[in-house]
Tab-separated table of C-alpha atoms in Angstrom:
chain	number	residue	atom	x	y	z
E	1	MET	CA	-20.653	24.574	-8.593
E	2	ASN	CA	-18.980	23.977	-5.364
E	3	GLU	CA	-21.938	22.377	-3.588
E	4	TYR	CA	-20.526	18.747	-3.519
E	5	VAL	CA	-17.186	20.065	-2.277
E	6	ASP	CA	-18.602	22.065	0.376
E	7	TYR	CA	-20.985	19.142	1.473
E	8	TYR	CA	-17.891	16.668	1.500
E	9	LYS	CA	-15.834	19.175	3.695
E	10	GLU	CA	-18.857	19.371	6.172
E	11	HIS	CA	-20.043	15.957	6.289
E	12	CYS	CA	-17.017	13.588	5.167
E	13	LEU	CA	-13.754	14.584	6.713
E	14	ASN	CA	-11.786	11.855	8.498
E	15	ILE	CA	-10.641	13.659	11.620
E	16	LEU	CA	-8.053	12.606	14.172
E	17	LYS	CA	-8.474	14.004	17.706
E	18	GLY	CA	-7.719	13.119	21.244
E	19	LYS	CA	-4.714	10.574	21.525
E	20	VAL	CA	-2.909	8.606	18.755
E	21	LYS	CA	-0.134	6.423	18.303
E	22	ASN	CA	2.979	7.920	16.715
E	23	SER	CA	5.537	5.942	14.417
E	24	LYS	CA	7.335	4.629	17.529
E	25	GLY	CA	4.048	3.227	18.937
E	26	GLU	CA	3.923	5.863	21.679
E	27	VAL	CA	0.451	7.421	22.607
E	28	VAL	CA	0.636	11.137	22.217
E	29	GLU	CA	-2.171	13.577	22.806
E	30	ILE	CA	-3.001	15.850	19.763
E	31	GLN	CA	-3.522	19.447	20.443
E	32	GLY	CA	-6.482	20.364	18.229
E	33	GLU	CA	-7.413	18.156	15.257
E	34	ILE	CA	-5.692	16.526	12.320
E	35	ILE	CA	-7.763	16.240	9.103
E	36	LEU	CA	-6.605	13.396	7.044
E	37	ASN	CA	-8.569	14.311	3.868
E	38	ASP	CA	-8.662	18.274	3.885
E	39	ILE	CA	-9.374	19.044	0.219
E	40	GLY	CA	-9.835	22.679	1.306
E	41	GLN	CA	-6.149	23.312	1.467
E	42	ILE	CA	-5.819	22.238	-2.216
E	43	ASP	CA	-5.729	24.809	-5.004
E	44	TYR	CA	-8.376	23.783	-7.494
E	45	GLU	CA	-6.705	25.150	-10.704
E	46	GLN	CA	-3.581	23.182	-9.842
E	47	ALA	CA	-5.643	20.132	-9.086
E	48	VAL	CA	-7.389	20.521	-12.570
E	49	ASN	CA	-3.862	20.837	-14.283
E	50	PHE	CA	-2.686	17.697	-12.455
E	51	ALA	CA	-5.739	15.846	-13.524
E	52	GLN	CA	-5.505	16.981	-17.194
E	53	LEU	CA	-2.076	14.930	-17.390
E	54	ILE	CA	-4.174	11.840	-16.960
E	55	THR	CA	-4.621	9.626	-20.122
E	56	VAL	CA	-8.060	7.908	-20.199
E	57	GLY	CA	-7.911	4.238	-21.047
E	58	GLU	CA	-5.874	3.100	-23.852
E	59	GLY	CA	-7.039	5.805	-26.482
E	60	GLY	CA	-4.689	8.316	-25.616
E	61	GLN	CA	-7.216	11.091	-24.673
E	62	HIS	CA	-6.365	13.405	-22.019
E	63	LEU	CA	-8.730	13.776	-19.154
E	64	SER	CA	-10.733	17.050	-18.924
E	65	GLU	CA	-14.065	18.433	-17.418
E	66	ASN	CA	-15.715	17.837	-20.752
E	67	VAL	CA	-14.531	14.460	-21.249
E	68	PHE	CA	-15.505	13.538	-17.649
E	69	ALA	CA	-19.063	15.118	-17.844
E	70	ARG	CA	-20.053	13.789	-21.317
E	71	ASP	CA	-18.950	10.315	-20.663
E	72	THR	CA	-21.716	7.975	-21.821
E	73	ILE	CA	-21.283	5.314	-19.234
E	74	LEU	CA	-20.916	8.026	-16.390
E	75	GLN	CA	-24.058	9.784	-17.496
E	76	ALA	CA	-25.884	6.260	-17.328
E	77	THR	CA	-24.746	5.649	-13.724
E	78	ILE	CA	-24.808	9.148	-12.304
E	79	GLY	CA	-28.562	9.219	-11.584
E	80	ASN	CA	-29.574	12.649	-10.312
E	81	LEU	CA	-26.246	13.839	-9.451
E	82	ASN	CA	-24.589	16.698	-11.441
E	83	ALA	CA	-21.537	15.681	-13.425
E	84	ARG	CA	-19.724	18.997	-13.495
E	85	LYS	CA	-20.045	19.326	-9.579
E	86	LEU	CA	-18.862	15.700	-9.274
E	87	TRP	CA	-15.866	16.547	-11.541
E	88	ARG	CA	-15.031	19.345	-9.207
E	89	LEU	CA	-15.001	17.073	-6.288
E	90	SER	CA	-13.386	14.223	-7.973
E	91	VAL	CA	-10.543	16.329	-9.110
E	92	LEU	CA	-9.726	17.458	-5.484
E	93	LEU	CA	-10.215	14.014	-4.152
E	94	TYR	CA	-7.678	12.466	-6.727
E	95	THR	CA	-5.087	15.151	-5.857
E	96	MET	CA	-5.551	14.691	-2.252
E	97	ILE	CA	-4.979	10.936	-2.429
E	98	ALA	CA	-2.166	11.125	-5.043
E	99	LYS	CA	-0.173	13.367	-2.636
E	100	TYR	CA	-1.050	11.368	0.482
E	101	PRO	CA	2.184	10.351	2.294
E	102	VAL	CA	2.968	6.566	2.549
E	103	ALA	CA	5.912	4.750	3.876
E	104	LYS	CA	6.881	1.594	2.111
E	105	ILE	CA	8.496	-1.225	3.974
E	106	LYS	CA	11.731	-2.457	2.552
E	107	PRO	CA	13.391	-5.968	3.016
E	108	SER	CA	15.918	-5.712	6.144
E	109	LEU	CA	18.737	-8.006	7.548
E	110	ILE	CA	16.343	-10.518	9.017
E	111	ASP	CA	14.460	-10.777	5.823
E	112	GLU	CA	17.422	-11.515	3.772
E	113	TYR	CA	18.660	-13.980	6.200
E	114	LEU	CA	15.238	-15.605	6.304
E	115	LYS	CA	15.259	-16.276	2.548
E	116	LEU	CA	18.224	-18.577	2.865
E	117	TYR	CA	17.132	-19.861	6.165
E	118	ARG	CA	14.002	-21.144	4.504
E	119	ILE	CA	16.007	-22.942	1.835
E	120	PHE	CA	18.058	-24.820	4.331
E	121	THR	CA	15.336	-25.576	7.054
E	122	LEU	CA	11.827	-24.847	6.178
E	123	THR	CA	11.779	-26.463	2.582
E	124	GLN	CA	11.438	-30.396	2.340
E	125	ASN	CA	13.960	-30.408	-0.661
E	126	LYS	CA	17.334	-31.448	-0.331
E	127	VAL	CA	19.831	-28.704	-0.714
E	128	ASP	CA	23.171	-29.408	-2.529
E	129	VAL	CA	25.508	-26.542	-2.340
E	130	SER	CA	28.434	-27.399	-4.519
E	131	ALA	CA	30.089	-23.950	-4.685
E	132	ILE	CA	29.676	-20.319	-3.373
E	133	GLU	CA	30.660	-17.591	-5.608
E	134	PHE	CA	31.765	-13.915	-4.398
E	135	LYS	CA	32.123	-10.915	-6.706
E	136	CYS	CA	34.810	-8.677	-5.705
E	137	THR	CA	37.222	-5.974	-6.824
E	138	ILE	CA	40.750	-6.904	-6.665
E	139	ASP	CA	43.400	-4.198	-7.894
E	140	GLY	CA	40.713	-2.258	-9.538
E	141	LYS	CA	39.357	-5.158	-11.549
E	142	THR	CA	36.114	-6.932	-10.939
E	143	LYS	CA	36.589	-10.729	-10.390
E	144	ASN	CA	34.561	-13.763	-9.273
E	145	VAL	CA	35.935	-15.853	-6.361
E	146	THR	CA	34.502	-19.309	-5.992
E	147	ILE	CA	34.672	-21.702	-3.094
E	148	LYS	CA	34.248	-25.311	-3.949
E	149	ASN	CA	35.971	-27.274	-1.097
E	150	GLU	CA	33.418	-29.433	0.494
E	151	GLU	CA	34.989	-29.069	4.185
E	152	LEU	CA	34.966	-25.253	3.694
E	153	LEU	CA	31.523	-24.978	2.256
E	154	GLU	CA	30.236	-27.081	5.289
E	155	LYS	CA	31.942	-24.605	7.583
E	156	VAL	CA	30.466	-21.482	6.019
E	157	LEU	CA	27.036	-23.021	5.971
E	158	LEU	CA	27.336	-24.060	9.511
E	159	SER	CA	28.561	-20.531	10.524
E	160	TYR	CA	25.500	-18.894	8.479
E	161	LEU	CA	22.893	-21.194	10.418
E	162	ASN	CA	24.550	-20.298	13.777
E	163	MET	CA	23.777	-16.631	13.069
E	164	GLN	CA	20.155	-17.493	13.881
E	165	ASN	CA	20.038	-16.371	17.433
E	166	ASP	CA	21.766	-13.151	16.754
E	167	ILE	CA	19.626	-12.120	13.747
E	168	ILE	CA	16.207	-13.660	14.488
E	169	THR	CA	14.867	-12.245	17.926
E	170	PRO	CA	11.368	-11.528	19.092
E	171	ASP	CA	12.284	-7.803	18.582
E	172	THR	CA	13.573	-8.064	15.137
E	173	LEU	CA	10.561	-10.038	14.004
E	174	ARG	CA	8.261	-7.175	15.056
E	175	ARG	CA	10.406	-4.624	13.475
E	176	TYR	CA	10.167	-3.600	9.851
E	177	VAL	CA	12.454	-1.110	8.002
E	178	VAL	CA	11.148	1.985	6.075
E	179	ASN	CA	13.580	3.961	3.694
E	180	GLU	CA	11.412	6.942	2.987
E	181	ILE	CA	8.141	8.477	3.253
E	182	VAL	CA	6.554	9.541	-0.123
E	183	PRO	CA	3.423	10.520	-1.873
E	184	ILE	CA	1.412	7.808	-3.213
E	185	ASP	CA	2.089	8.620	-6.913
E	186	LYS	CA	5.904	8.646	-6.323
E	187	LEU	CA	5.973	5.054	-5.292
E	188	VAL	CA	8.501	3.036	-7.396
E	189	ASP	CA	6.431	-0.060	-7.384
E	190	GLU	CA	3.625	0.690	-9.915
E	191	SER	CA	1.533	-2.228	-8.705
E	192	VAL	CA	1.420	-1.242	-5.012
E	193	ASN	CA	1.200	2.626	-6.226
E	194	LYS	CA	-2.034	1.814	-8.438
E	195	ARG	CA	-4.002	-0.435	-6.025
E	196	THR	CA	-3.313	1.800	-3.068
E	197	LEU	CA	-4.297	4.947	-4.979
E	198	ASP	CA	-7.299	3.312	-6.434
E	199	TYR	CA	-8.403	1.908	-2.954
E	200	TYR	CA	-8.268	5.250	-1.241
E	201	PHE	CA	-9.853	7.343	-4.108
E	202	ALA	CA	-12.748	4.702	-4.126
E	203	ILE	CA	-13.082	4.893	-0.337
E	204	GLU	CA	-13.377	8.789	-0.561
E	205	LEU	CA	-15.846	8.711	-3.286
E	206	LYS	CA	-17.948	6.103	-1.471
E	207	SER	CA	-17.964	8.414	1.712
E	208	PHE	CA	-19.328	11.219	-0.117
E	209	LEU	CA	-22.000	9.146	-2.154
E	210	THR	CA	-23.084	7.190	1.074
E	211	SER	CA	-23.603	10.373	2.847
E	212	TYR	CA	-25.027	12.639	0.000
E	213	LEU	CA	-27.619	9.995	-0.853
E	214	ASN	CA	-28.656	9.413	2.710
E	215	GLY	CA	-26.953	6.044	3.192
E	216	LYS	CA	-27.973	4.681	-0.338
E	217	PHE	CA	-25.020	2.591	-1.745
E	218	THR	CA	-26.016	0.139	-4.452
E	219	ASP	CA	-24.486	-1.613	-7.491
E	220	LYS	CA	-25.144	1.725	-9.318
E	221	GLU	CA	-23.021	3.610	-7.050
E	222	LYS	CA	-20.327	1.074	-7.345
E	223	GLU	CA	-20.411	1.225	-11.022
E	224	LEU	CA	-20.217	4.993	-11.030
E	225	ILE	CA	-17.097	4.769	-8.672
E	226	GLN	CA	-15.436	2.189	-10.904
E	227	GLN	CA	-16.208	4.705	-14.061
E	228	ILE	CA	-14.675	7.611	-12.311
E	229	LEU	CA	-11.533	5.430	-11.563
E	230	TYR	CA	-11.390	4.555	-15.224
E	231	LEU	CA	-11.633	8.119	-16.450
E	232	PHE	CA	-9.007	9.132	-13.932
E	233	GLY	CA	-6.641	6.600	-15.506
E	234	ARG	CA	-6.830	4.058	-12.802
E	235	TYR	CA	-7.820	1.095	-15.366
E	236	LYS	CA	-6.690	0.686	-18.983
E	237	THR	CA	-10.157	-0.908	-19.976
E	238	ARG	CA	-13.733	-0.147	-18.991
E	239	SER	CA	-15.145	-2.934	-16.769
E	240	MET	CA	-17.571	-5.445	-18.034
E	241	ASP	CA	-18.527	-6.233	-14.341
E	242	ALA	CA	-18.093	-3.067	-12.400
E	243	THR	CA	-19.567	-4.543	-9.080
E	244	THR	CA	-17.014	-7.337	-9.116
E	245	ARG	CA	-14.097	-5.150	-9.842
E	246	TYR	CA	-15.235	-2.877	-7.126
E	247	ARG	CA	-15.338	-5.804	-4.422
E	248	LYS	CA	-11.959	-6.971	-5.732
E	249	LEU	CA	-10.577	-3.510	-5.211
E	250	MET	CA	-11.978	-3.379	-1.578
E	251	SER	CA	-10.479	-6.705	-0.889
E	252	ASP	CA	-7.065	-5.821	-2.289
E	253	GLY	CA	-7.057	-2.506	-0.367
E	254	ASN	CA	-7.730	-4.116	2.756
E	255	LYS	CA	-4.659	-6.313	2.539
E	256	LEU	CA	-2.460	-3.477	1.500
E	257	LEU	CA	-2.741	-1.397	4.519
E	258	LEU	CA	-1.101	-2.000	7.854
E	259	ASN	CA	-2.285	1.062	9.960
E	260	ILE	CA	-2.110	4.936	9.987
E	261	PRO	CA	0.563	6.136	12.558
E	262	ALA	CA	1.608	9.833	12.992
E	263	ILE	CA	5.111	11.273	12.653
E	264	VAL	CA	6.270	14.858	13.592
E	265	ILE	CA	7.208	17.145	10.824
E	266	ASN	CA	8.096	20.777	11.858
E	267	GLU	CA	6.469	20.316	15.204
E	268	THR	CA	3.170	19.160	13.411
E	269	PHE	CA	1.519	15.725	13.515
E	270	MET	CA	1.207	14.216	10.114
E	271	PRO	CA	-0.666	10.896	9.382
E	272	PHE	CA	0.607	8.495	6.769
E	273	THR	CA	0.004	5.070	5.614
E	274	ILE	CA	2.475	2.204	5.948
E	275	ILE	CA	2.704	-0.241	2.750
E	276	PRO	CA	3.632	-3.624	3.959
E	277	ASN	CA	6.051	-5.878	2.012
E	278	PRO	CA	4.419	-9.147	1.057
E	279	GLU	CA	7.584	-11.040	0.810
E	280	ALA	CA	8.915	-9.981	4.217
E	281	THR	CA	5.433	-10.601	5.971
E	282	LYS	CA	5.264	-14.119	4.319
E	283	LEU	CA	8.953	-15.045	5.328
E	284	ARG	CA	8.258	-14.052	9.019
E	285	ASN	CA	4.957	-15.658	9.312
E	286	GLU	CA	6.415	-18.816	7.871
E	287	TYR	CA	9.292	-18.702	10.303
E	288	ILE	CA	6.890	-18.352	13.316
E	289	ARG	CA	4.837	-21.143	12.211
E	290	TYR	CA	7.798	-23.393	11.832
E	291	ILE	CA	9.011	-22.543	15.319
E	292	ILE	CA	5.617	-23.119	16.685
E	293	GLN	CA	5.473	-26.454	14.967
E	294	CYS	CA	8.924	-27.469	16.268
E	295	GLU	CA	7.819	-26.542	19.792
E	296	ASN	CA	4.710	-28.580	19.484
E	297	GLU	CA	6.563	-31.608	18.282
E	298	ASN	CA	9.129	-31.468	21.146
E	299	ASN	CA	6.391	-31.083	23.773
E	300	SER	CA	4.552	-34.204	22.279
E	301	SER	CA	7.765	-36.299	22.382
E	302	ILE	CA	8.266	-35.357	26.121
E	303	HIS	CA	4.773	-36.828	27.145
E	304	ILE	CA	5.335	-40.005	25.096
């Protein structure tokens, strides 16, 4: 029953060796090898218990080996593969992916500043600030303090815009803030959690199928992967067009991932994935485009 698991461990492991970049961007030489997807270290019975907590689709049925092996769509797409052997492999792969460490970028000082900077300088709309309100605690009571004086408002906003050179620098534009490293299944943001886990799970299944089937990876295999993801609770409904859903997942997954650096935990290198913050990325890219545009306009005026 361990045939597919043994094959995966022999042919499909993703191994880091030689030199890698750590979380600070420094090149470090690895002593030995780091296996990114070592399912051999996972207790199978614990993995089964973890998988059995999953609810399949919207029907409320819990996942089990029998539910998996007897699924009619799985039977139609599995070809010559053995369903129960594939169950063992899928359970281990799902557990490995769900516990894979990820770092999620959070908005930092520069990102919060760029939100307002965008309003005042990057938009074409006229901004009329008629008041600024502060929430504060005075003598133990929460109060709202509102500034309405036009002259004071102008000074506050001017002071704000003058912070640009202190806050927005080439260094801060390149740096992001990560508040913690957690397993994928512990991410607070369900949408990020879901697509990241789906993507990694599908990639590992594809790696196995492509290798085991001697390079064969057709729409039938894409349908099989999508059905496995459905059975493992990654989708609420079965797909009417599994190949389109698969292509969308691959596209989304490529956008989610920045890179795989390494960190040192107890003198051991551990790989992890950085999950970008789309809002922060958009704000910074928009600011860079704005600065380049301004520089180009200034250079053009010089030559006129």
